[in-house]
mmCIF file of C-alpha atoms in Angstrom:
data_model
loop_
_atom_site.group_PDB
_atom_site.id
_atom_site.type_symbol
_atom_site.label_atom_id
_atom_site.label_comp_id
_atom_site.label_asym_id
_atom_site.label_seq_id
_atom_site.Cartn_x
_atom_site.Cartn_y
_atom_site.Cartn_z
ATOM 1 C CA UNK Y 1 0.000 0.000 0.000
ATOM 2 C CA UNK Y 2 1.416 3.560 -1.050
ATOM 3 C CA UNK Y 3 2.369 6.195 2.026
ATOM 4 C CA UNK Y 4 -0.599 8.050 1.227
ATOM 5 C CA UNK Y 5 -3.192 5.724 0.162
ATOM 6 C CA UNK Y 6 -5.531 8.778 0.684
ATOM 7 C CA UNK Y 7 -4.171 11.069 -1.052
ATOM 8 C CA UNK Y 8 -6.424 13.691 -2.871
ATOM 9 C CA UNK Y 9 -9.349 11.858 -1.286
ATOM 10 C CA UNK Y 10 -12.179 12.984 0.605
ATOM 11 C CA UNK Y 11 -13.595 10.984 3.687
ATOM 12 C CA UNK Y 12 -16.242 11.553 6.252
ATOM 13 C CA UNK Y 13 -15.738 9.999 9.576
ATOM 14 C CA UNK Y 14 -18.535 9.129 11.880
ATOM 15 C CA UNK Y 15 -17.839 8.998 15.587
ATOM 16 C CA UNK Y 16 -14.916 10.546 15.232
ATOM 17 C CA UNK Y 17 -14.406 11.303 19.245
ATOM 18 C CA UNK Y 18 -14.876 7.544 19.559
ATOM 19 C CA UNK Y 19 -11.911 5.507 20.750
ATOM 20 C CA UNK Y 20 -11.523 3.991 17.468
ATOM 21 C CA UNK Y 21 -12.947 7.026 15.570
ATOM 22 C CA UNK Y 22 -9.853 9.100 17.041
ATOM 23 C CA UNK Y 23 -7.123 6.546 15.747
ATOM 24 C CA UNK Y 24 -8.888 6.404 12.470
ATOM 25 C CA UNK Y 25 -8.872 10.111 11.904
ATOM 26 C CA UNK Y 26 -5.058 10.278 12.815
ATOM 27 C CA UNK Y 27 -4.287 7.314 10.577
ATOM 28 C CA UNK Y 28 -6.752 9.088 7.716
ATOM 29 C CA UNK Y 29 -4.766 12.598 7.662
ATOM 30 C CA UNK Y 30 -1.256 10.677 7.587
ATOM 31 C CA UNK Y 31 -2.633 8.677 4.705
ATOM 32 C CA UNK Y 32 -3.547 11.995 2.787
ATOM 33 C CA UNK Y 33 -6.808 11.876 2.904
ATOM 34 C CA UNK Y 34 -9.115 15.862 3.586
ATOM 35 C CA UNK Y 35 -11.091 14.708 6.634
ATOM 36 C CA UNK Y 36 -14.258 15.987 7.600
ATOM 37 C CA UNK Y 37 -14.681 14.484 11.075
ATOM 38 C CA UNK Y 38 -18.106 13.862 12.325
ATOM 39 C CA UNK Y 39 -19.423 13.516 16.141
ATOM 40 C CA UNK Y 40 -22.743 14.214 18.432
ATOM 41 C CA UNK Y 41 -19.839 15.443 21.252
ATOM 42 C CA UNK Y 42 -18.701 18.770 20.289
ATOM 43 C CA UNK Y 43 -16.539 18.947 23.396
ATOM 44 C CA UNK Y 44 -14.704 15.264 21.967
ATOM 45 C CA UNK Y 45 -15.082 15.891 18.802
ATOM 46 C CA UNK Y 46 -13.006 19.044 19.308
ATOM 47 C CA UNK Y 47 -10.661 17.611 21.281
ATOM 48 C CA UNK Y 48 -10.571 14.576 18.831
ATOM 49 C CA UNK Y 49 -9.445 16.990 16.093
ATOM 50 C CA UNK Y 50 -7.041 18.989 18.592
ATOM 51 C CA UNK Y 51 -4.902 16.425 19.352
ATOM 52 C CA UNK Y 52 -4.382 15.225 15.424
ATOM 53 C CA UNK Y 53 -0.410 15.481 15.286
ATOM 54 C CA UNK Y 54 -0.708 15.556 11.753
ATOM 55 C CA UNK Y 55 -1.838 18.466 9.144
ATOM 56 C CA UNK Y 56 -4.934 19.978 11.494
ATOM 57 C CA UNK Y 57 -5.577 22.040 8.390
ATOM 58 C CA UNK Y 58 -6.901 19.230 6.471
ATOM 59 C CA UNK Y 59 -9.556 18.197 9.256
ATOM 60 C CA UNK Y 60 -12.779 19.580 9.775
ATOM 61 C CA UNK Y 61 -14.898 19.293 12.434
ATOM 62 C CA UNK Y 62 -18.822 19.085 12.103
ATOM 63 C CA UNK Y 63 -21.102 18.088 15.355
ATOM 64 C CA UNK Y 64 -24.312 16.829 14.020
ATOM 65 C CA UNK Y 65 -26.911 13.833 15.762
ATOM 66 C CA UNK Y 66 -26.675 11.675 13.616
ATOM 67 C CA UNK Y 67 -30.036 9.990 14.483
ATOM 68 C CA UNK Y 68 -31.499 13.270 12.765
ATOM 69 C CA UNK Y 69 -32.681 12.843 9.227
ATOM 70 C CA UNK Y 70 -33.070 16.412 8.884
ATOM 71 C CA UNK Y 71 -29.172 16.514 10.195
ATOM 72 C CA UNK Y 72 -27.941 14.231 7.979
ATOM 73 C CA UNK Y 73 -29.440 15.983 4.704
ATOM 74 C CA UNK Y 74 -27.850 19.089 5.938
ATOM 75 C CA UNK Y 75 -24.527 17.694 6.902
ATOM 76 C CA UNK Y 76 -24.455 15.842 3.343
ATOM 77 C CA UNK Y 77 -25.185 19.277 1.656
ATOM 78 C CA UNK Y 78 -23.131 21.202 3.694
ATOM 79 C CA UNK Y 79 -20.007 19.000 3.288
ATOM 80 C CA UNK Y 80 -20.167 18.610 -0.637
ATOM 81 C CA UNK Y 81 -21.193 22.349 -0.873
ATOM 82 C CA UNK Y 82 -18.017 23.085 1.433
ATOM 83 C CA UNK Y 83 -15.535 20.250 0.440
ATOM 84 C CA UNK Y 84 -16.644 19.078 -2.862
ATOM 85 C CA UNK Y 85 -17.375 15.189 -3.369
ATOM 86 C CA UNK Y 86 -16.990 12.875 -0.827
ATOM 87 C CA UNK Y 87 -14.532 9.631 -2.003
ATOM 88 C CA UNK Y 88 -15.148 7.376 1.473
ATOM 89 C CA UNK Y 89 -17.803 7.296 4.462
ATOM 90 C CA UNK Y 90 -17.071 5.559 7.176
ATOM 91 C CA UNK Y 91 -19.810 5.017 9.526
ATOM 92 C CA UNK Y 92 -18.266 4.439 12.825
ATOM 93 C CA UNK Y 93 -20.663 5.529 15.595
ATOM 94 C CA UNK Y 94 -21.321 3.586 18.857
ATOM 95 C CA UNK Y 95 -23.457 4.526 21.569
ATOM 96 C CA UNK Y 96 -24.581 3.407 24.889
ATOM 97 C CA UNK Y 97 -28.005 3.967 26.581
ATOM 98 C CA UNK Y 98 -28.010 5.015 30.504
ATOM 99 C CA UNK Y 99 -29.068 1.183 31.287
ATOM 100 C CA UNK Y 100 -27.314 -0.446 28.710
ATOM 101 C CA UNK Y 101 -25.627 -3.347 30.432
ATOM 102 C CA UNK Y 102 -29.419 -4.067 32.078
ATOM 103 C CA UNK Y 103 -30.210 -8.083 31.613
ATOM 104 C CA UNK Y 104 -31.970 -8.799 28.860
ATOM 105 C CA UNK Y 105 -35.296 -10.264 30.074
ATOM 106 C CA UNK Y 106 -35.334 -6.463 31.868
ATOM 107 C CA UNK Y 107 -33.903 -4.452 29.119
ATOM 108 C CA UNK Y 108 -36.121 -1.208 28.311
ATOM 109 C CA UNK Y 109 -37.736 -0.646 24.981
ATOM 110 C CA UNK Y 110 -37.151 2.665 24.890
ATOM 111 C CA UNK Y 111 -33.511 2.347 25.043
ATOM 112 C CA UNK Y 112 -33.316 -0.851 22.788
ATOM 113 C CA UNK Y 113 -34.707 1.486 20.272
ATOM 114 C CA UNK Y 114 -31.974 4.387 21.259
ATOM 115 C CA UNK Y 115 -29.103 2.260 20.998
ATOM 116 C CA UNK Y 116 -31.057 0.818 17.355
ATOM 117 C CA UNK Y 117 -30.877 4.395 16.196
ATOM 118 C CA UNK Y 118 -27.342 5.045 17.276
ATOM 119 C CA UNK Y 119 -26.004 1.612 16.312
ATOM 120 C CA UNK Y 120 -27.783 1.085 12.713
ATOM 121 C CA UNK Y 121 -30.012 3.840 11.990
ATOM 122 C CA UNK Y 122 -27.491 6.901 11.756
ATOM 123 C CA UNK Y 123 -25.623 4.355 8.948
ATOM 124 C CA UNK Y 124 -28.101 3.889 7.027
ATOM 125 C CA UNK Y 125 -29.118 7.851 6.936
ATOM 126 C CA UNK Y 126 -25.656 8.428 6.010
ATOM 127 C CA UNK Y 127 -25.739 5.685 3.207
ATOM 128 C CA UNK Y 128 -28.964 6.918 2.075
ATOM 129 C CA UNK Y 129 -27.986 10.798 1.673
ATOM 130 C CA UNK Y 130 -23.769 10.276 0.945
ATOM 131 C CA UNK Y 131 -24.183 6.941 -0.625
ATOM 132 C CA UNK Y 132 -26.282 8.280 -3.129
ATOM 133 C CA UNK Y 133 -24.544 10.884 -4.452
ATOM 134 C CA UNK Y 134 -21.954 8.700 -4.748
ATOM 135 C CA UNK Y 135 -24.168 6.232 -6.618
ATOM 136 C CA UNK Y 136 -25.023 9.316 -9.069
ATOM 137 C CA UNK Y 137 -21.176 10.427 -9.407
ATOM 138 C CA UNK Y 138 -20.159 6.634 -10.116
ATOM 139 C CA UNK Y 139 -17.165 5.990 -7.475
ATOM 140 C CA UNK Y 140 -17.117 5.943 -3.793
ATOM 141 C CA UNK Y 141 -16.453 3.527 -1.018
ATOM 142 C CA UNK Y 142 -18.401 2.959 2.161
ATOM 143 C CA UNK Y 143 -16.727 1.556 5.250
ATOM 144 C CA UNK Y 144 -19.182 0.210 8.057
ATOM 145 C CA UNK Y 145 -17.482 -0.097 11.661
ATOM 146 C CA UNK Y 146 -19.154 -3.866 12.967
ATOM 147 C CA UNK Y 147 -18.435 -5.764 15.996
ATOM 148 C CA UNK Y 148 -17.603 -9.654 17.174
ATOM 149 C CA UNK Y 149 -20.700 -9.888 18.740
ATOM 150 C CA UNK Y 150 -22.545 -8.682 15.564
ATOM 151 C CA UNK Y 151 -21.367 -12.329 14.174
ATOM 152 C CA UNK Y 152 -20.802 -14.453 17.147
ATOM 153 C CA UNK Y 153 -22.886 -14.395 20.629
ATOM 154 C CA UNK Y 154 -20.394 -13.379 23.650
ATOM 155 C CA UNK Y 155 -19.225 -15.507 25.816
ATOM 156 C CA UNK Y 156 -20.868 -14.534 28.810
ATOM 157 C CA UNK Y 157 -19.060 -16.333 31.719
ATOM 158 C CA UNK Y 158 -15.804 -13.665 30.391
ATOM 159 C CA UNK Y 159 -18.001 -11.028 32.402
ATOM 160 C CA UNK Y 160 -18.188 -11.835 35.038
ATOM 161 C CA UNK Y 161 -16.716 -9.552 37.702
ATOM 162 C CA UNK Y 162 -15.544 -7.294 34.872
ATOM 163 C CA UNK Y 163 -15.703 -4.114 34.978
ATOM 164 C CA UNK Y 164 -14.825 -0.700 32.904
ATOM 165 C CA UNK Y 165 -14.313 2.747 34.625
ATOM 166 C CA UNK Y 166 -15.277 1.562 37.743
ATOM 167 C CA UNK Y 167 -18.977 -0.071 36.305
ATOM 168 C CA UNK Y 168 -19.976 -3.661 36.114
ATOM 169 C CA UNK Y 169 -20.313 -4.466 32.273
ATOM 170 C CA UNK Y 170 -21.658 -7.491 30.067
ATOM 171 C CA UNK Y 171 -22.530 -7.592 26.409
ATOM 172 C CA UNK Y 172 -26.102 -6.605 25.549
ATOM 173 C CA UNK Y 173 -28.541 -7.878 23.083
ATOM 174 C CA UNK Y 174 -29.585 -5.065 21.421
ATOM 175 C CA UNK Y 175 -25.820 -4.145 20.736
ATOM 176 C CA UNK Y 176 -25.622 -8.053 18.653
ATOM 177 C CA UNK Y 177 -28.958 -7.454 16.957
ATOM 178 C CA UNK Y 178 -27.540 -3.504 15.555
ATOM 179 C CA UNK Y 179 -24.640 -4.870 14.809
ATOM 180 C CA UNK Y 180 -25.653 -7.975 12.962
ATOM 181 C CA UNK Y 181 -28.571 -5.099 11.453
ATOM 182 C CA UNK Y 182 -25.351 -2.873 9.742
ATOM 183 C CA UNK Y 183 -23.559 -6.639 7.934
ATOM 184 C CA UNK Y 184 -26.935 -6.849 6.641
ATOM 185 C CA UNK Y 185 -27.242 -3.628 5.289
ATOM 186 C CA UNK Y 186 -23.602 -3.551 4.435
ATOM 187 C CA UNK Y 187 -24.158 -6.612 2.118
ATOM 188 C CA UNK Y 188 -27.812 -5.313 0.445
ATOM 189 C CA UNK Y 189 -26.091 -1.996 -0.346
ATOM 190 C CA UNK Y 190 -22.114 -3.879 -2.360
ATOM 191 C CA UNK Y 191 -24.854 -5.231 -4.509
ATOM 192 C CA UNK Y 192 -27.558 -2.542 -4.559
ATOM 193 C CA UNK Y 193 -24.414 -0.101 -5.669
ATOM 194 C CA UNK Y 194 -22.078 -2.106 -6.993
ATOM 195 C CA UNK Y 195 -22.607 -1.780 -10.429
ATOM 196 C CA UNK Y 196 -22.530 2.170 -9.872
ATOM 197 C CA UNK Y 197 -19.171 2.062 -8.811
ATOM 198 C CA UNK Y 198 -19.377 2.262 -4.780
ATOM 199 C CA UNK Y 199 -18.307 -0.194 -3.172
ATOM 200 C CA UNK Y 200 -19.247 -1.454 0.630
ATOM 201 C CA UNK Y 201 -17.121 -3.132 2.752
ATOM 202 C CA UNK Y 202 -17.281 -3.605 7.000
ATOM 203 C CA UNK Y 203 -14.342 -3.761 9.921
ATOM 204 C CA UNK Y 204 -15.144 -6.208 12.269
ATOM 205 C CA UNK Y 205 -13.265 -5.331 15.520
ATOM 206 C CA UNK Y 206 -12.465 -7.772 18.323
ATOM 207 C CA UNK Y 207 -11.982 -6.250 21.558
ATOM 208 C CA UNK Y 208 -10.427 -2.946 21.892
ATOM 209 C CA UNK Y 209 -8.356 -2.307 25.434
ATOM 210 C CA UNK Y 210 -9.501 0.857 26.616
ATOM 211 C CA UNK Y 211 -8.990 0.355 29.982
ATOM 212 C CA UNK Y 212 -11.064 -2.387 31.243
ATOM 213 C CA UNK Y 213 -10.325 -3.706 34.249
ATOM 214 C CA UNK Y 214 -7.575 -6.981 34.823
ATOM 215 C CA UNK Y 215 -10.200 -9.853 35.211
ATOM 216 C CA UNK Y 216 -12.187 -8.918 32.122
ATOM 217 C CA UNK Y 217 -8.446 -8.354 30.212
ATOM 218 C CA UNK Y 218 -7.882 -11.967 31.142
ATOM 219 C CA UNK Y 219 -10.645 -13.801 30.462
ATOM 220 C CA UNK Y 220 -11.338 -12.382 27.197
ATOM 221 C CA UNK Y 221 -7.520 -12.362 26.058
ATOM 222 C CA UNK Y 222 -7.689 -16.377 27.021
ATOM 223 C CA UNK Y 223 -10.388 -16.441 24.318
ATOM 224 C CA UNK Y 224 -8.297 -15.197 21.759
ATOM 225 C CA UNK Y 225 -5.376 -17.148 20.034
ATOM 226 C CA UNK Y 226 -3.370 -14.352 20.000
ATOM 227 C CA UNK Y 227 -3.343 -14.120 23.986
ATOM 228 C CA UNK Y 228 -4.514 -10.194 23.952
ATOM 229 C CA UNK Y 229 -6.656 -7.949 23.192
ATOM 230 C CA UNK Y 230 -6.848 -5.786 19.807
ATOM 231 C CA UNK Y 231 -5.347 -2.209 19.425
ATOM 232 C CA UNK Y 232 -7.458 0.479 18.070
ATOM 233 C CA UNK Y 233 -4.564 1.427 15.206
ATOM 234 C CA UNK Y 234 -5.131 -2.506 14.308
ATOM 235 C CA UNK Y 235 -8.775 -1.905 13.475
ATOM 236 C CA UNK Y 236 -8.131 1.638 11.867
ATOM 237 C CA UNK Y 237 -5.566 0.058 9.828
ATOM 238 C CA UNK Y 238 -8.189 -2.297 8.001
ATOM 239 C CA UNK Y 239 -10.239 0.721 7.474
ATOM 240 C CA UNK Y 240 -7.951 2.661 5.891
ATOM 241 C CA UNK Y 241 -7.261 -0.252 3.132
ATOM 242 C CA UNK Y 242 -10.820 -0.804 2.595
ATOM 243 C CA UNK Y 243 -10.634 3.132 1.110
ATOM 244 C CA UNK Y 244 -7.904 2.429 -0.549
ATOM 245 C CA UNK Y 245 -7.079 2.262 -3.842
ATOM 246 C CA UNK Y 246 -5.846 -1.064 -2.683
ATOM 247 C CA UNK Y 247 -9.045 -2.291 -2.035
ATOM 248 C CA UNK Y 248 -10.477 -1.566 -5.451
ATOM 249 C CA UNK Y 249 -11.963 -4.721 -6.189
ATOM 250 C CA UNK Y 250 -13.254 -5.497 -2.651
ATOM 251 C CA UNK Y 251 -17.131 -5.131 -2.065
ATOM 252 C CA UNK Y 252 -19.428 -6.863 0.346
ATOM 253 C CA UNK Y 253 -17.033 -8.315 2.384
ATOM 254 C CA UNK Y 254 -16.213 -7.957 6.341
ATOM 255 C CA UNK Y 255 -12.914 -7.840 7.565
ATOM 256 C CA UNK Y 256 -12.636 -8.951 10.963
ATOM 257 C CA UNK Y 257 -9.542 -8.192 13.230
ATOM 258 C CA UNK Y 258 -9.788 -10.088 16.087
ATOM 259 C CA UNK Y 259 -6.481 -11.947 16.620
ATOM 260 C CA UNK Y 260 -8.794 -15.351 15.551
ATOM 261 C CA UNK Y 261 -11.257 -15.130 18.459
ATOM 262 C CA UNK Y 262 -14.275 -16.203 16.066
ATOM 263 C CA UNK Y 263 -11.829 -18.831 13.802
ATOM 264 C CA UNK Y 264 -12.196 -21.141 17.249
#
């Protein structure tokens, strides 16, 4: 792959304060790529963009909710009116509801249907308004951010007594069922575009340290046959191919980094 596999290219990135989302945008800029950077956080979406230690001039920062239709029109108009046409879209948001780690035979409707909107919905807004004009231009390349659990079920026994900042965690339903929602869509829209020249691709991530605490660190690393958990350059690295010229004749496919946990 060249040193700037982005070069010239312009890319929209969707939770771009995200742990992941920050790598990503770092890893975009090196690569070349203009970066509009895209987050519901102002406060870490600035910061996100702040602490780039590449060209700053070449990202852009835009807060918009991405659950928002009327958002999402006006973010697609305002970047091509701003930027010109975008080249990649990577739709990378994750969100949590305030019960999210609730069991599931007590699991709220109203917040399965938040973390629906902020898991699936905001991608397939984006698809529907970017993805379009895309379609209409004839080239593009959509990047869908997936998870493990969107393909396997978790392995529940690895949570217990694990915890993250301080708060018991487990692995909810309603973040599988999204997940598994966006490989769906991700596969209806390589063939629904392909022929137009946009092609649609997902990163499956395995786990991402970020801090979780030592017993959840070492029951899921045992899972793995690797022995650890992932890094979030490892998964922003796959993304940044599947934009790539590189990638040209890749469509519909899901590349999972996960040191082999789901090759057991």
């Amino acid at each position: 792959m060249k040193d700037r596999p982005l070069s010239g290219k312009l890319v929209v990135l969707t939770g771009a304060g995200g742990i992941i989302g920050r790598v990503a945008a770092e890893r975009f800029v090196r690569g070349g790529a203009r970066l509009v950077m895209v987050d519901r956080c102002e406060r870490a979406l600035g910061a996100a963009r702040d602490a780039l230690q590449e060209d700053k001039a070449a990202a852009f920062a835009m807060p918009c909710d991405l659950t928002d239709p009327i958002q999402v029109a006006e973010l697609a108009a305002s970047v091509e009116a701003r930027h010109g046409p975008v080249d990649a879209l990577f739709n990378n948001v994750a969100g949590k509801s305030k019960n999210i780690f609730a069991p599931f035979e007590h699991f709220p409707l109203d917040e399965w249907n938040e973390v629906m909107a902020t898991n699936l919905t905001t991608a397939m807004l984006c698809c529907q308004h970017f993805g379009s004009l895309m379609a209409a231009r004839g080239r593009g390349t959509i990047v869908n951010t997936l998870s493990i659990y969107g393909i396997v079920a978790p392995d529940q026994r690895i949570y217990e007594g694990a915890e993250y900042e301080g708060r018991a965690i487990n692995s909810p339903a309603v973040y599988s069922a999204a997940k598994a929602g966006l490989w769906g869509l991700t596969k209806y829209l390589a063939t629904y575009w392909g022929s137009k020249g946009v092609r649609v691709n997902a990163v499956t991530p395995g786990g991402v340290f970020s801090g979780q605490n030592e017993t959840f660190v070492g029951r899921y690393s045992a899972r793995v046959p690797m022995g650890r958990m992932a890094k979030a350059e490892e998964i922003a690295d796959a993304m940044l191919f599947l934009a790539s010229d590189g990638a040209s004749y890749i469509n519909g496919q899901n590349i999972v980094v996960d040191g082999g946990l789901t090759a057991w």
